Short mmCIF file of C-alpha atoms in Angstrom, two decimals:
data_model
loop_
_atom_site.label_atom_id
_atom_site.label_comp_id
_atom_site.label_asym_id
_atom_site.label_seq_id
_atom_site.Cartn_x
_atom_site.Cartn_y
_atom_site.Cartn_z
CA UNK A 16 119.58 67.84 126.31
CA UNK A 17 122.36 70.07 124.76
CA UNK A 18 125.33 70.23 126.92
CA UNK A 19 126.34 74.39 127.91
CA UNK A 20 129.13 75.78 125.84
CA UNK A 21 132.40 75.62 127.53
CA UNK A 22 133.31 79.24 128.39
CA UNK A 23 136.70 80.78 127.98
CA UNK A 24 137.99 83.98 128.89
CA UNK A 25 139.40 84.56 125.66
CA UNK A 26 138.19 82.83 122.45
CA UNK A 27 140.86 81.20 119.94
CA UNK A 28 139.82 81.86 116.71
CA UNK A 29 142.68 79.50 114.88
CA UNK A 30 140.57 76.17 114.39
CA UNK A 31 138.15 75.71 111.62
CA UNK A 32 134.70 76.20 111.19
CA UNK A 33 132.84 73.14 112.97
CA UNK A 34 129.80 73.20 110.15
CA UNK A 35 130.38 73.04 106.29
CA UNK A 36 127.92 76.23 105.83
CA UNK A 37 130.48 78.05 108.39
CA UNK A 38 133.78 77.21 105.99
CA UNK A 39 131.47 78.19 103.02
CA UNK A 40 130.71 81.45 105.27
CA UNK A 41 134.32 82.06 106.00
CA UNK A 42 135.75 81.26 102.56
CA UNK A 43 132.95 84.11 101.14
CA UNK A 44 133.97 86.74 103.67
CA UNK A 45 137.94 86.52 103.26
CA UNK A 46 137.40 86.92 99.16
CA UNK A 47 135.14 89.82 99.58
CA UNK A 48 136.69 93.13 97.49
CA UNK A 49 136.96 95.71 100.58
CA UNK A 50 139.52 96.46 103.18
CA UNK A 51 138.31 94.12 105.49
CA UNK A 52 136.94 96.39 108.14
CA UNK A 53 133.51 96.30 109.50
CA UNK A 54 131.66 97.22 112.98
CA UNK A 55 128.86 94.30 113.92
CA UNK A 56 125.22 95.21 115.30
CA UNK A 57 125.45 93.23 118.34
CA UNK A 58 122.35 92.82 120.40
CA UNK A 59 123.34 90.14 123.05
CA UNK A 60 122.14 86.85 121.73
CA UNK A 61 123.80 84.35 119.75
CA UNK A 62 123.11 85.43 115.86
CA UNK A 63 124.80 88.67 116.44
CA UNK A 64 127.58 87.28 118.37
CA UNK A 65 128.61 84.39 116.08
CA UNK A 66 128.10 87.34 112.87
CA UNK A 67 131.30 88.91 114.82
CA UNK A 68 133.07 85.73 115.82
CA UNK A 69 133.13 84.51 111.66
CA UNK A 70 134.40 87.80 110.37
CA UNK A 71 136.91 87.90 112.88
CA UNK A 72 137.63 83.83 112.20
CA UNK A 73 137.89 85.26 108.33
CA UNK A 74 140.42 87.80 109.34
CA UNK A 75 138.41 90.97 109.34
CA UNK A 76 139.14 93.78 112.00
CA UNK A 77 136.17 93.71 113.78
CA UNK A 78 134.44 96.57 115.87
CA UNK A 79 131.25 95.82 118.12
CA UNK A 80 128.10 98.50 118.42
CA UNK A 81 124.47 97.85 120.43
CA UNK A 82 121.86 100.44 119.89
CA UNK A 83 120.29 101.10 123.54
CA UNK A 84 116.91 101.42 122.49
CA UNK A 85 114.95 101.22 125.74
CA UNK A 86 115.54 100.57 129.63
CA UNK A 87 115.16 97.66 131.33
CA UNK A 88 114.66 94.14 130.06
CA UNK A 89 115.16 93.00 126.49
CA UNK A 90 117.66 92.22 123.98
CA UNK A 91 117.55 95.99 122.53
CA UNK A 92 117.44 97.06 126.39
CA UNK A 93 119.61 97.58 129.27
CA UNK A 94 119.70 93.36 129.17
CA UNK A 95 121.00 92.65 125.29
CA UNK A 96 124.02 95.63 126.55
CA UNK A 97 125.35 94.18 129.43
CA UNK A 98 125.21 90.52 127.43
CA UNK A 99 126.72 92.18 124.38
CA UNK A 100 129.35 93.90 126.25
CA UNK A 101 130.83 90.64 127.79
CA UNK A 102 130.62 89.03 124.19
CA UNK A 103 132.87 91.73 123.38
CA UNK A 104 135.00 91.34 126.22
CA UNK A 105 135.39 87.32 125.35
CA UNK A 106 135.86 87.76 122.04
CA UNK A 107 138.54 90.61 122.28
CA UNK A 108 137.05 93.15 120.35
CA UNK A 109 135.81 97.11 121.19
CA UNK A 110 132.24 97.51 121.78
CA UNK A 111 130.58 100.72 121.52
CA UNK A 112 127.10 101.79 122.40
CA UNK A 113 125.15 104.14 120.19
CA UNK A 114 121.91 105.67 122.73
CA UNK A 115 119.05 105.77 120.03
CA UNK A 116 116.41 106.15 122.74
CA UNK A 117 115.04 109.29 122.00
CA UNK A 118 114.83 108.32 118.33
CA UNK A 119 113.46 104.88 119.26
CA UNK A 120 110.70 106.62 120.79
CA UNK A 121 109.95 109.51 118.05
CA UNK A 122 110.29 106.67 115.10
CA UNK A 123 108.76 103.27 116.50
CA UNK A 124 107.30 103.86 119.79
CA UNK A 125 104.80 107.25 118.97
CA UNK A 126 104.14 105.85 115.70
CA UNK A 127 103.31 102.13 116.69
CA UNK A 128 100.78 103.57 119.48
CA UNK A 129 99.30 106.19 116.86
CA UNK A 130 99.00 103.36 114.33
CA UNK A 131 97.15 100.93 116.78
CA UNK A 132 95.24 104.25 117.76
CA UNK A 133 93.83 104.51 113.91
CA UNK A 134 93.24 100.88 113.42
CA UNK A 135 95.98 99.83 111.75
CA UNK A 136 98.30 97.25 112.55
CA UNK A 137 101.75 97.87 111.89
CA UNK A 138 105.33 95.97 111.54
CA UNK A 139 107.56 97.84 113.92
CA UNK A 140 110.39 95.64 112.89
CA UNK A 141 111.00 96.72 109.50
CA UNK A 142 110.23 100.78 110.39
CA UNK A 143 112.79 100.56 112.73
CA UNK A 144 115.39 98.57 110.34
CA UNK A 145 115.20 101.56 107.98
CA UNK A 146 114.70 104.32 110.23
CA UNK A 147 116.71 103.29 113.77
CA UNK A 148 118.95 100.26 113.00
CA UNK A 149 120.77 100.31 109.89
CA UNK A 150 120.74 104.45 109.17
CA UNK A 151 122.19 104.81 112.71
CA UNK A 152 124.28 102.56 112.88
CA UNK A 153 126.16 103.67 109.45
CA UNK A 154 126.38 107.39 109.83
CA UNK A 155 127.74 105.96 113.38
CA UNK A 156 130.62 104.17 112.01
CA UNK A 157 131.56 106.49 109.53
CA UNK A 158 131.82 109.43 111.81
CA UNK A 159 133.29 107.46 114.58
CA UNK A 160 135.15 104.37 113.11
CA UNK A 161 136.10 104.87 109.90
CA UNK A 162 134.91 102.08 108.24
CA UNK A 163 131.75 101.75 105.56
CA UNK A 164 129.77 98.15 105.98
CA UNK A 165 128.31 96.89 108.88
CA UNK A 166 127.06 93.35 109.94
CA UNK A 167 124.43 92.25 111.38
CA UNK A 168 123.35 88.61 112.81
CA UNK A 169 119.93 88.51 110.29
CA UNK A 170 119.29 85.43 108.52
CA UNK A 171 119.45 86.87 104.81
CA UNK A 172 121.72 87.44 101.98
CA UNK A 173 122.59 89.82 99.48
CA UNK A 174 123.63 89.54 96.32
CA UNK A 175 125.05 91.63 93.52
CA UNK A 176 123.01 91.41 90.45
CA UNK A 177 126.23 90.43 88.08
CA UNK A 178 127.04 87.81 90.56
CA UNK A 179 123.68 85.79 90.71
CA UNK A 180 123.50 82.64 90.18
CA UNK A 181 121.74 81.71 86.89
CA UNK A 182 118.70 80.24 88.00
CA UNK A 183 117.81 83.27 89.52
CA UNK A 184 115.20 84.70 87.06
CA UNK A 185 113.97 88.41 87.52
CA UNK A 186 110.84 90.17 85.76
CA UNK A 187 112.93 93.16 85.46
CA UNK A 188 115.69 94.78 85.20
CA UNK A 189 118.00 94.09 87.90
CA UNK A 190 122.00 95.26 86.26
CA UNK A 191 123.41 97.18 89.25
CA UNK A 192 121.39 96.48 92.13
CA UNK A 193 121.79 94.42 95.24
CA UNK A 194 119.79 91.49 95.37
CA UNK A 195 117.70 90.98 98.74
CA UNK A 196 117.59 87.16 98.89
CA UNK A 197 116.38 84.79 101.78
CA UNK A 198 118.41 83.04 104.55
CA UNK A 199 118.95 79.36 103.29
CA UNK A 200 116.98 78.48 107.29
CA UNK A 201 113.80 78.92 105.65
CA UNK A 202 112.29 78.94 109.26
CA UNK A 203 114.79 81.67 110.52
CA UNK A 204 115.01 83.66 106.98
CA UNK A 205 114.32 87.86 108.12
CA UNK A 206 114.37 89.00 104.93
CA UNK A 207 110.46 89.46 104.96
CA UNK A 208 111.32 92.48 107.77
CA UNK A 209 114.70 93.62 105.59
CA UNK A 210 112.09 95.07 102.53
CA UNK A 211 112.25 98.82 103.02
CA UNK A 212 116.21 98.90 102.99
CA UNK A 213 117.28 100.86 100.51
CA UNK A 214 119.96 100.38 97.78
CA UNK A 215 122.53 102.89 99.65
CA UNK A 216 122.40 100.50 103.16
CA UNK A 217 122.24 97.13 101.23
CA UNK A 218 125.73 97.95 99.23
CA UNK A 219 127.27 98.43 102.74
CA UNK A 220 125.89 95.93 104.45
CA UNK A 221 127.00 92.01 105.48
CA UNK A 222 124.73 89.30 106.25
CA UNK A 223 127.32 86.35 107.91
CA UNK A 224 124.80 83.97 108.95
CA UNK A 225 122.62 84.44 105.76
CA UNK A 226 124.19 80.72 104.67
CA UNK A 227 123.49 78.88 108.04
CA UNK A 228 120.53 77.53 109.81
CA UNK A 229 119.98 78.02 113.24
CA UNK A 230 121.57 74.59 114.40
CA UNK A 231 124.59 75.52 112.76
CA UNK A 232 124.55 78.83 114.55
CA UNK A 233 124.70 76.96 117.75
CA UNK A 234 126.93 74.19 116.45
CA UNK A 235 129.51 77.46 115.71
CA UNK A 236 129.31 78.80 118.87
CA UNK A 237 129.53 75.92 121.24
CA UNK A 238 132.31 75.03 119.44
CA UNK A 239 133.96 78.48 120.14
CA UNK A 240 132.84 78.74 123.77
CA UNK A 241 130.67 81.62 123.31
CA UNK A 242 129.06 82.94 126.08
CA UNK A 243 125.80 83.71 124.37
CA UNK A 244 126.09 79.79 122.95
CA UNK A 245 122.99 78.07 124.48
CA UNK A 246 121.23 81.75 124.79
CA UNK A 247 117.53 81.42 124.46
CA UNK A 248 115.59 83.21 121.43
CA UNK A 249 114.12 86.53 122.29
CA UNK A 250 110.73 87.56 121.09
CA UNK A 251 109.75 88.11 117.66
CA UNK A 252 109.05 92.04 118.61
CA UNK A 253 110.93 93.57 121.48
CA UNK A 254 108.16 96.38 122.47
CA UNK A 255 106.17 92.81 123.77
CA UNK A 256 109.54 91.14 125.02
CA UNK A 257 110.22 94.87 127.15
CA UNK A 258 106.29 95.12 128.61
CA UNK A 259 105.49 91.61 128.74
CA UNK A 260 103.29 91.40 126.04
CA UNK A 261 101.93 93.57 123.18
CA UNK A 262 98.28 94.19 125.07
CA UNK A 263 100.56 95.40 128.33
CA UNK A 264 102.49 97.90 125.87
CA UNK A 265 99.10 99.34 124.02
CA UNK A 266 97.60 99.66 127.57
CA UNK A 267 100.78 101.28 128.98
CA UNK A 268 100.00 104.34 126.22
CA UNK A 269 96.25 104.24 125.24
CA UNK A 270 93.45 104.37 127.86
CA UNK A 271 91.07 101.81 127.51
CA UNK A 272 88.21 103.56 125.34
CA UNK A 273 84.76 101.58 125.14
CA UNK A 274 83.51 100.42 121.40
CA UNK A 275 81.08 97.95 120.06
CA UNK A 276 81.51 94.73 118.17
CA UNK A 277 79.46 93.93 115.41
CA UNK A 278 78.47 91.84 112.15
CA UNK A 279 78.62 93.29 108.69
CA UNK A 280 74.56 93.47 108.62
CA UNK A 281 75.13 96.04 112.03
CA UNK A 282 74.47 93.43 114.48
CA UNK A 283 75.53 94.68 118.06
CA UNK A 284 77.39 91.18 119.38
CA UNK A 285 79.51 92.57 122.22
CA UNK A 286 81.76 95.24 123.54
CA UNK A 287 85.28 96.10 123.73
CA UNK A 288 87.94 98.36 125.54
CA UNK A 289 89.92 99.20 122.69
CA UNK A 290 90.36 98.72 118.64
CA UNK A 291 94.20 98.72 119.00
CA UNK A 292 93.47 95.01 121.04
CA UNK A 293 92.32 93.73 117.52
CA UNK A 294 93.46 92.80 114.21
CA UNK A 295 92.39 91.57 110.73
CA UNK A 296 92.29 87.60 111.03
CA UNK A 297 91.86 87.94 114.45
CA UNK A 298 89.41 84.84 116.02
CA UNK A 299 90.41 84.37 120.02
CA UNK A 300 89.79 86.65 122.20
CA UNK A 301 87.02 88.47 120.91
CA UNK A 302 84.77 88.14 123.74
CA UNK A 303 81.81 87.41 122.28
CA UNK A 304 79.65 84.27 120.77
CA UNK A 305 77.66 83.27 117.68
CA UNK A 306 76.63 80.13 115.94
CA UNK A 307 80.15 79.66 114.06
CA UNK A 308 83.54 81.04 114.74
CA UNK A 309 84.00 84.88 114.09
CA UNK A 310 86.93 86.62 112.75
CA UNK A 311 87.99 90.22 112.63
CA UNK A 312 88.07 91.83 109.06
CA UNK A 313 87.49 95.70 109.95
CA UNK A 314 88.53 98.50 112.22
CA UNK A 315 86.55 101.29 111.88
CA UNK A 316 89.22 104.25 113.70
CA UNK A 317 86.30 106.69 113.38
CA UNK A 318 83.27 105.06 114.95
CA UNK A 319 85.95 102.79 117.44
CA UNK A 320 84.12 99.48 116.17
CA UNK A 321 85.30 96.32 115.73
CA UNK A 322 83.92 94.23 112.77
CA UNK A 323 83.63 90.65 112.65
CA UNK A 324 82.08 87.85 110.01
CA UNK A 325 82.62 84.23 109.92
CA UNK A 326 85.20 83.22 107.89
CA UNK A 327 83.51 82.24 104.73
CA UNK A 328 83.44 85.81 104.24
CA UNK A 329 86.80 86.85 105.41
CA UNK A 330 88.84 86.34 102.45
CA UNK A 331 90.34 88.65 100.24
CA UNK A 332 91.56 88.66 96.50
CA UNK A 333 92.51 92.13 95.52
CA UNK A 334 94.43 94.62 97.46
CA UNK A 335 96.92 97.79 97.29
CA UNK A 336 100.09 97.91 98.47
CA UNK A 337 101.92 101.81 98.47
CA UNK A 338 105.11 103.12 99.79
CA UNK A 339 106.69 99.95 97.49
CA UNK A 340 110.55 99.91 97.88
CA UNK A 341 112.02 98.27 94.69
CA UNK A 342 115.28 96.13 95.70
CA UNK A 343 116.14 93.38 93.09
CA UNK A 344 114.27 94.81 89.99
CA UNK A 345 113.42 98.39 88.69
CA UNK A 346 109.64 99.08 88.80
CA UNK A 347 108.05 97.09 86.26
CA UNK A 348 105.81 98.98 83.63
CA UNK A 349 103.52 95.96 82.66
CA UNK A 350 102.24 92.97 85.50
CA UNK A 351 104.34 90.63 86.48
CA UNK A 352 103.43 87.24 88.23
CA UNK A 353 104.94 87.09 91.55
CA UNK A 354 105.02 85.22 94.87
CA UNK A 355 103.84 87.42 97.88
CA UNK A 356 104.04 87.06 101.62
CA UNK A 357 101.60 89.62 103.24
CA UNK A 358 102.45 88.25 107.07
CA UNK A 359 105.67 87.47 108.51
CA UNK A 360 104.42 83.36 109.51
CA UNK A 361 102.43 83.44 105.85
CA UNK A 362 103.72 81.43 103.31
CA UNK A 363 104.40 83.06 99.76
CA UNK A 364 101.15 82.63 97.25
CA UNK A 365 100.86 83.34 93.91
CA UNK A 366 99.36 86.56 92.92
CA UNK A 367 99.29 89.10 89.89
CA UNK A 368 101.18 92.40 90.49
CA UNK A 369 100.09 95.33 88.92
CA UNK A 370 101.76 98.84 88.73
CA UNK A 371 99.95 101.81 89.54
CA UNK A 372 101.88 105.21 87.85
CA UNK A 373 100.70 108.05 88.86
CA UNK A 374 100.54 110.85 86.24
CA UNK A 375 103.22 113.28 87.76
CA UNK A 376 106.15 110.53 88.66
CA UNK A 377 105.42 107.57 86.13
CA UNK A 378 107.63 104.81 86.64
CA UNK A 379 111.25 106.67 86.15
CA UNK A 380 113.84 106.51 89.32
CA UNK A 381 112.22 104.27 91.47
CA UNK A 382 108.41 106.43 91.42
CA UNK A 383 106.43 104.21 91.45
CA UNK A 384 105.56 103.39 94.90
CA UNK A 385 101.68 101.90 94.34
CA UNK A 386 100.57 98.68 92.86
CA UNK A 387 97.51 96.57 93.17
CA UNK A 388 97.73 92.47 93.47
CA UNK A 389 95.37 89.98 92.25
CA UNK A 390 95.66 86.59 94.00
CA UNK A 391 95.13 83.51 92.47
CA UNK A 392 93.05 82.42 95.45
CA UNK A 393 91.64 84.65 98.18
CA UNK A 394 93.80 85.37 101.31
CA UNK A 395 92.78 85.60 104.51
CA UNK A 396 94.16 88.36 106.97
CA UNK A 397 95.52 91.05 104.91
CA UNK A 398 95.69 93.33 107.12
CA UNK A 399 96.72 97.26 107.02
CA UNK A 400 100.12 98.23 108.01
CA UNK A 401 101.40 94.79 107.51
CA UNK A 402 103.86 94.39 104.22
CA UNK A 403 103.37 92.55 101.51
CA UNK A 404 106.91 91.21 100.63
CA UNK A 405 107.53 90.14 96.67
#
């Protein structure tokens, strides 16, 4: 059993880095080509705190900022402030809170309820990277502090495209652009929910703990004494982590609204309360019985019916993707072979991407925004609303 982190009132920041990952971490952040000040997301758990704690170990001036996103308990609630706030205090460092509750609500919240509404299940995370976190927080800092990059405690790194490494090998052009890569933690990486972040945040932006795994994360803050050391992990989404779970938050805004549940020939199998409890892929807790195991592979919003088929017939080879935000490489004008992860837990598969122009943008300044993918081998649970991550 790990032994608790020994707290101090005030951290010393003049030993080294316990791990080899955190001197490689330090080492990269003193030789970075700015001025060396930065304000860090801080939510009240451990990744965010020991994001600070490195710059400041570098020999950055460090500010700290929590978005208060919701009330009550949570790391983007009331909770991950008060937690954040003495990390702050230990650490010796400002901390500033930004309230984003009323656009919390307008951007995720509304949204995520009308999407589960329509029967569509969407990724909450990523929305409210691009639309609440990162935008916020740097029209924040340079009204208020000054200062033009931000950190954040997200296992990922970025990479400018003259600096790759050269067995990085792009379909496209990439001269100019900053490369979205994965966190070396393979288990931890977050880049799948970083995809919609434009070129404008990622030039601004620092990823500290991109290099480390999540043991080494700990290793750095025991050795430090950080209060938020031996902090347990917070859900993967906090609307669940705030109500409890995801069905408690759906029932909290949608009334329960009866539909039916049936096979693809229109055989009635069952009932339900309420398409937003369901989602492509979906095989417990379906509430009904048949002579093999069903899955979900439609919603249909307009008839409030839930339809199911064993899984022999749930897979999927083809699919559209729109709304495509091109990071690493302009938009290619013929297919490309590429690896795609269509669910956070998925791992990447092989698959053919193929642009879609339309006739009145073609693929100039980042226009084209639709392609279609071909998978070598069909994929089960691609669902609507979820990304599918190149």
């Amino acid at each position: 059993m790990a032994m608790p982190p020994k707290i101090h009132d005030q951290i010393s920041f003049d030993s080294p880095p316990a791990t080899d990952a955190g001197k490689k971490t330090k080492t990269y952040l003193q030789k970075l080509n700015c001025d060396h000040k930065i304000a860090v997301g801080l939510s009240g758990g451990v990744d965010s705190s020991l994001a600070a704690a490195l710059l400041i170990q570098a020999g950055w001036e460090v500010k700290g900022i929590t978005l208060w996103l919701m009330s009550g308990k949570g790391s983007c609630c009331s909770e991950g402030l008060v937690d954040a706030a003495g990390l702050c205090k230990q650490i010796g460092i400002d901390h500033h809170i930004i309230d984003s509750r009323e656009t919390f609500k307008k951007e995720i919240i509304e949204t995520v309820v009308n999407d589960y509404k329509n029967g569509i299940t969407p990724l909450p995370c990523s929305r409210c990277n691009r639309s609440v976190k990162f935008s916020t927080m740097l029209d924040w800092v340079t009204n208020n502090l000054k200062t033009s990059k931000i950190a954040t405690g997200h296992y990922a790194r970025i990479h400018k495209a003259k600096d790759r490494v050269s067995n990085i090998d792009l379909p496209g052009k990439s001269e100019g652009r900053n490369l979205l890569l994965r966190g070396v933690d393979k288990s931890k990486d977050q880049s799948y929910f970083l995809y919609d972040l434009p070129q404008s945040v990622l030039e601004r932006v620092i990823f500290p703990l991109g290099e480390l795994t999540k043991k080494e994360t700990r290793i750095e803050a025991n050795k430090l004494g950080l209060r938020t050391a031996e902090k347990s992990e917070s859900q993967d989404l906090c609307l669940a982590e705030h109500h409890g779970s995801m069905h408690s938050f759906l029932d909290a805004y949608l009334p329960p609204k009866e539909g039916e549940i049936r096979l693809e020939d229109g055989t009635l199998l069952g009932k339900h309360d309420g398409i937003e409890h369901f989602t492509i892929g979906q095989r417990k807790g379906l509430g009904v019985s048949w002579t093999e195991p069903l899955h979900v592979i439609r919603l249909e919003a307009s008839e409030n019916r839930v339809i199911v088929a064993p899984r022999s017939k749930a897979g999927k080879s083809i699919c559209n993707v729109n709304k495509v935000n091109w990071i690493s490489i302009a938009p290619p004008e013929q297919p490309i072979n590429i690896m795609v992860q269509v669910r956070y837990k998925s791992l990447p598969v092989q698959a053919k991407l193929i642009p879609i122009a339309s006739e009145e943008k073609g693929f100039e300044n980042n226009h084209l925004s639709t392609c279609r993918l071909e998978f070598k081998e069909e994929q089960f649970s691609i669902t609507p609303g979820q990304a599918a991550v190149f």
